[in-house]
PDB file of N, CA and C in Angstrom:
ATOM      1  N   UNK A 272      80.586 113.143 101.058  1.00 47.00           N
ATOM      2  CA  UNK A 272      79.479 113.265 102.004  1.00 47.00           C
ATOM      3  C   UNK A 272      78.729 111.934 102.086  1.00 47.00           C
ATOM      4  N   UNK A 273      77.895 111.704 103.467  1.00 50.00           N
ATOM      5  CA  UNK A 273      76.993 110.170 103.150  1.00 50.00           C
ATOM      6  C   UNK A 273      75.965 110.746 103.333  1.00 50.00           C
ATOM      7  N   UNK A 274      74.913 109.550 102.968  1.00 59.00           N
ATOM      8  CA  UNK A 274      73.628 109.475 102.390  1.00 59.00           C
ATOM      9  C   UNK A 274      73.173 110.658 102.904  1.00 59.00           C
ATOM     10  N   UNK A 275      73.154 111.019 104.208  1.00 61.00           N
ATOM     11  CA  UNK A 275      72.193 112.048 105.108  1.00 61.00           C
ATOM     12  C   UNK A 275      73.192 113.752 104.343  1.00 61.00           C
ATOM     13  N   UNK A 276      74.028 113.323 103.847  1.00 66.00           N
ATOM     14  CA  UNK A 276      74.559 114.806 104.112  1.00 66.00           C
ATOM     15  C   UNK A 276      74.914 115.621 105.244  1.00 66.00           C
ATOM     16  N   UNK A 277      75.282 114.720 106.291  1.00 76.00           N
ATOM     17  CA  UNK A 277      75.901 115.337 107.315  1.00 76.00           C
ATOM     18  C   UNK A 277      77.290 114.467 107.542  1.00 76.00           C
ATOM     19  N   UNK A 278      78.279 115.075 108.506  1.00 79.00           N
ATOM     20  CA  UNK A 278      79.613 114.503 108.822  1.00 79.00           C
ATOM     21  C   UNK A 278      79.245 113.704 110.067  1.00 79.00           C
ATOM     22  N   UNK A 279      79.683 112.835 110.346  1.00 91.00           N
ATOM     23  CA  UNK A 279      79.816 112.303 111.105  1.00 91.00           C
ATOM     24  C   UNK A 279      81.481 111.951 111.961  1.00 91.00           C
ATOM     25  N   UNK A 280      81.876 112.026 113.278  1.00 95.00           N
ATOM     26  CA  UNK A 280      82.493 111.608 113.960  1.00 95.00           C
ATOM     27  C   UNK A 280      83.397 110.647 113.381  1.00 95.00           C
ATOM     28  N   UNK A 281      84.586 110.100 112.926  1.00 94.00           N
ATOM     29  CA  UNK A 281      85.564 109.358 112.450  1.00 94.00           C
ATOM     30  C   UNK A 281      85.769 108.455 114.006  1.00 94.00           C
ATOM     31  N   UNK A 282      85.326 106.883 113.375  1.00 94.00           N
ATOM     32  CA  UNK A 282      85.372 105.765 114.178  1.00 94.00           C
ATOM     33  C   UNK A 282      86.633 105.683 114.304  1.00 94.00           C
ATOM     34  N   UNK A 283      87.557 105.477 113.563  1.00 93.00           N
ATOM     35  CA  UNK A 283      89.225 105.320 114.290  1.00 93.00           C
ATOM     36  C   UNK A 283      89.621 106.115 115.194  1.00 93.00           C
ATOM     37  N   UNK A 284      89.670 107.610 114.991  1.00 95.00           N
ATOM     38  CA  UNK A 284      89.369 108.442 115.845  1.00 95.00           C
ATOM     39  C   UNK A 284      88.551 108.773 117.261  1.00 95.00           C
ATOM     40  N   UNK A 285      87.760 108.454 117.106  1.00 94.00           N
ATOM     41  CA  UNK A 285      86.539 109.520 117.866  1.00 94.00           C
ATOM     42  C   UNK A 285      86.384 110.336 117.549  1.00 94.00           C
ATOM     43  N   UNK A 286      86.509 110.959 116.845  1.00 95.00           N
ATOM     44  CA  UNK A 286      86.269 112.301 116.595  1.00 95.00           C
ATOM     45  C   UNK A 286      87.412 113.250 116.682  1.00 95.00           C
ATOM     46  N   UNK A 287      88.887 112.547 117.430  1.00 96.00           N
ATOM     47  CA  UNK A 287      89.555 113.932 117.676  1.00 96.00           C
ATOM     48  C   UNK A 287      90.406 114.582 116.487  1.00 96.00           C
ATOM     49  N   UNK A 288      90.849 113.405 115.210  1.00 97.00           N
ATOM     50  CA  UNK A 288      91.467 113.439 114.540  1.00 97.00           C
ATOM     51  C   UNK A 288      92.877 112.768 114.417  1.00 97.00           C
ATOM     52  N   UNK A 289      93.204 112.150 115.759  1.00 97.00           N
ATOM     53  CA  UNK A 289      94.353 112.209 115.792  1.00 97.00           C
ATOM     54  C   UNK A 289      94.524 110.429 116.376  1.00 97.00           C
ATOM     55  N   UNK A 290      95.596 109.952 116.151  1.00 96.00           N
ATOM     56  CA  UNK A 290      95.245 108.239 116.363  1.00 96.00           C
ATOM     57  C   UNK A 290      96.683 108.234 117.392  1.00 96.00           C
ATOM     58  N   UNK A 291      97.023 106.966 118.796  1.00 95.00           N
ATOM     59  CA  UNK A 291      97.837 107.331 119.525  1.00 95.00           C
ATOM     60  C   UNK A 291      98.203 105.841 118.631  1.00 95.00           C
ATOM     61  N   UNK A 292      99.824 105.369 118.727  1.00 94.00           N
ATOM     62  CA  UNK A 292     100.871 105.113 117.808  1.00 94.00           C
ATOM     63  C   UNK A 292     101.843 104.527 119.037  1.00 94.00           C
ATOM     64  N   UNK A 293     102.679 103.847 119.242  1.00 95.00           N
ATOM     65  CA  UNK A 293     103.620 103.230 120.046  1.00 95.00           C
ATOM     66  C   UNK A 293     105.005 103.159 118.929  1.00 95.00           C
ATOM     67  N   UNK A 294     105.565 104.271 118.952  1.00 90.00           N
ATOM     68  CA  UNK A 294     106.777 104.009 118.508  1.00 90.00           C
ATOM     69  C   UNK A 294     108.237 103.846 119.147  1.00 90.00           C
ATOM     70  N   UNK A 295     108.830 102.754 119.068  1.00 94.00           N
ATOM     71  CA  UNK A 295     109.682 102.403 120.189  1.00 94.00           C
ATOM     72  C   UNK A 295     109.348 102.735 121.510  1.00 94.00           C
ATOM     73  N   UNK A 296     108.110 102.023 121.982  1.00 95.00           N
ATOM     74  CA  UNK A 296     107.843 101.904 123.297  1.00 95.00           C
ATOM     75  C   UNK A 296     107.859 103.356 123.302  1.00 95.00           C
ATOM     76  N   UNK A 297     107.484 103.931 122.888  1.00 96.00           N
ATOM     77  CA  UNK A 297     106.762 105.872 123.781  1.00 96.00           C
ATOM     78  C   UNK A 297     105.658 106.300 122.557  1.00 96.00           C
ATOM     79  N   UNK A 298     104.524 106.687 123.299  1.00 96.00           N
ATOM     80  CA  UNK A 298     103.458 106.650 122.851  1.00 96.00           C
ATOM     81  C   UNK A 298     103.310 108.603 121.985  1.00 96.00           C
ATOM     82  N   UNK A 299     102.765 108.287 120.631  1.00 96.00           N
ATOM     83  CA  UNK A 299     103.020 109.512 120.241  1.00 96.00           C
ATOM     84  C   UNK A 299     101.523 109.707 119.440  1.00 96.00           C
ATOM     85  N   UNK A 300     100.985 110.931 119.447  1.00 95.00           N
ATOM     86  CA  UNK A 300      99.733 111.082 118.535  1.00 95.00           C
ATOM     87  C   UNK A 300     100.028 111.055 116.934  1.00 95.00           C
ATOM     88  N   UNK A 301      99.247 110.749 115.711  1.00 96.00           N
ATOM     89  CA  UNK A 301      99.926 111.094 114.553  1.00 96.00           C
ATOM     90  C   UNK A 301      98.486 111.179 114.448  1.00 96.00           C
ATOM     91  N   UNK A 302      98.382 112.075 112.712  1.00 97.00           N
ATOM     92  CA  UNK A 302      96.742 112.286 111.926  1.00 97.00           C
ATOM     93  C   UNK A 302      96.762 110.865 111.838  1.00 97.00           C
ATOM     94  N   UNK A 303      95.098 110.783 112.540  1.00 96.00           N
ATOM     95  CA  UNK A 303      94.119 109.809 111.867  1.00 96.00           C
ATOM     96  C   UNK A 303      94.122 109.547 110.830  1.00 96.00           C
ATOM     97  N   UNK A 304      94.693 108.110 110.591  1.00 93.00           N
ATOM     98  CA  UNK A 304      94.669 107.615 108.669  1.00 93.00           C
ATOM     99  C   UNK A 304      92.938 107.033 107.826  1.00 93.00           C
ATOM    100  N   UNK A 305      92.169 107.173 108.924  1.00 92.00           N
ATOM    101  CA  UNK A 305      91.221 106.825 108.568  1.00 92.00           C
ATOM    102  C   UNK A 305      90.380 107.980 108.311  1.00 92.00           C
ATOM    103  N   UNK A 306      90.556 109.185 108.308  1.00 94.00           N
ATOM    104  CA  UNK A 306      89.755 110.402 108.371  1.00 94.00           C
ATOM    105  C   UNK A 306      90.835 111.553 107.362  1.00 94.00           C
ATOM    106  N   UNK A 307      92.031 111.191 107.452  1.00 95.00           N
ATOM    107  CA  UNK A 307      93.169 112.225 107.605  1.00 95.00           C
ATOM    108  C   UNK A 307      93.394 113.470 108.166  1.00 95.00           C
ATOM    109  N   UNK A 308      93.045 113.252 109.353  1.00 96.00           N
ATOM    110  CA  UNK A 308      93.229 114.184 110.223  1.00 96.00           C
ATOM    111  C   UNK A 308      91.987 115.308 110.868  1.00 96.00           C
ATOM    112  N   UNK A 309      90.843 114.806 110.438  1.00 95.00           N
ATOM    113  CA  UNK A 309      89.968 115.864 110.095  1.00 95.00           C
ATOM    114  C   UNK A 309      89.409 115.391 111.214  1.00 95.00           C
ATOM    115  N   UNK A 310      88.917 114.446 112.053  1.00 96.00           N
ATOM    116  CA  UNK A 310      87.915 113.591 113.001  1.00 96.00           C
ATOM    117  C   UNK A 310      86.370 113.626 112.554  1.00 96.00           C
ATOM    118  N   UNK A 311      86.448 113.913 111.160  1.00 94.00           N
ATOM    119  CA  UNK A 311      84.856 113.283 110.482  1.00 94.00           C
ATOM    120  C   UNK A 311      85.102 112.471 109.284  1.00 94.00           C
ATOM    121  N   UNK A 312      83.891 111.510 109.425  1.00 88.00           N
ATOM    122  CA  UNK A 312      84.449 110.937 107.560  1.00 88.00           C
ATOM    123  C   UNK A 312      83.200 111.709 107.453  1.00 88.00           C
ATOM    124  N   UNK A 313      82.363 111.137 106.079  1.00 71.00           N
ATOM    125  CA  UNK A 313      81.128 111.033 105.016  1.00 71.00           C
ATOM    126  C   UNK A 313      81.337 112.522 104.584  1.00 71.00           C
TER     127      UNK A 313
END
């Protein structure tokens, strides 16, 4: 949790959880590695 004790929105993300990826030229969603999948950090 951070300081406030609330979640906040995951900046890599936006919030959705999910990060878009270019693998061999076609674009695919995978979990957010910065959140893991959740679309909040703290």
């Amino acid at each position: 949790m951070g300081k406030h004790g609330k979640q906040v929105p995951c900046g890599m993300c936006r919030g959705t959880g999910k990060i878009s990826t270019t693998d061999d030229g076609k674009s695919r969603d995978i979990p957010c590695t910065g959140c893991g999948g959740t679309g909040r950090q703290g």
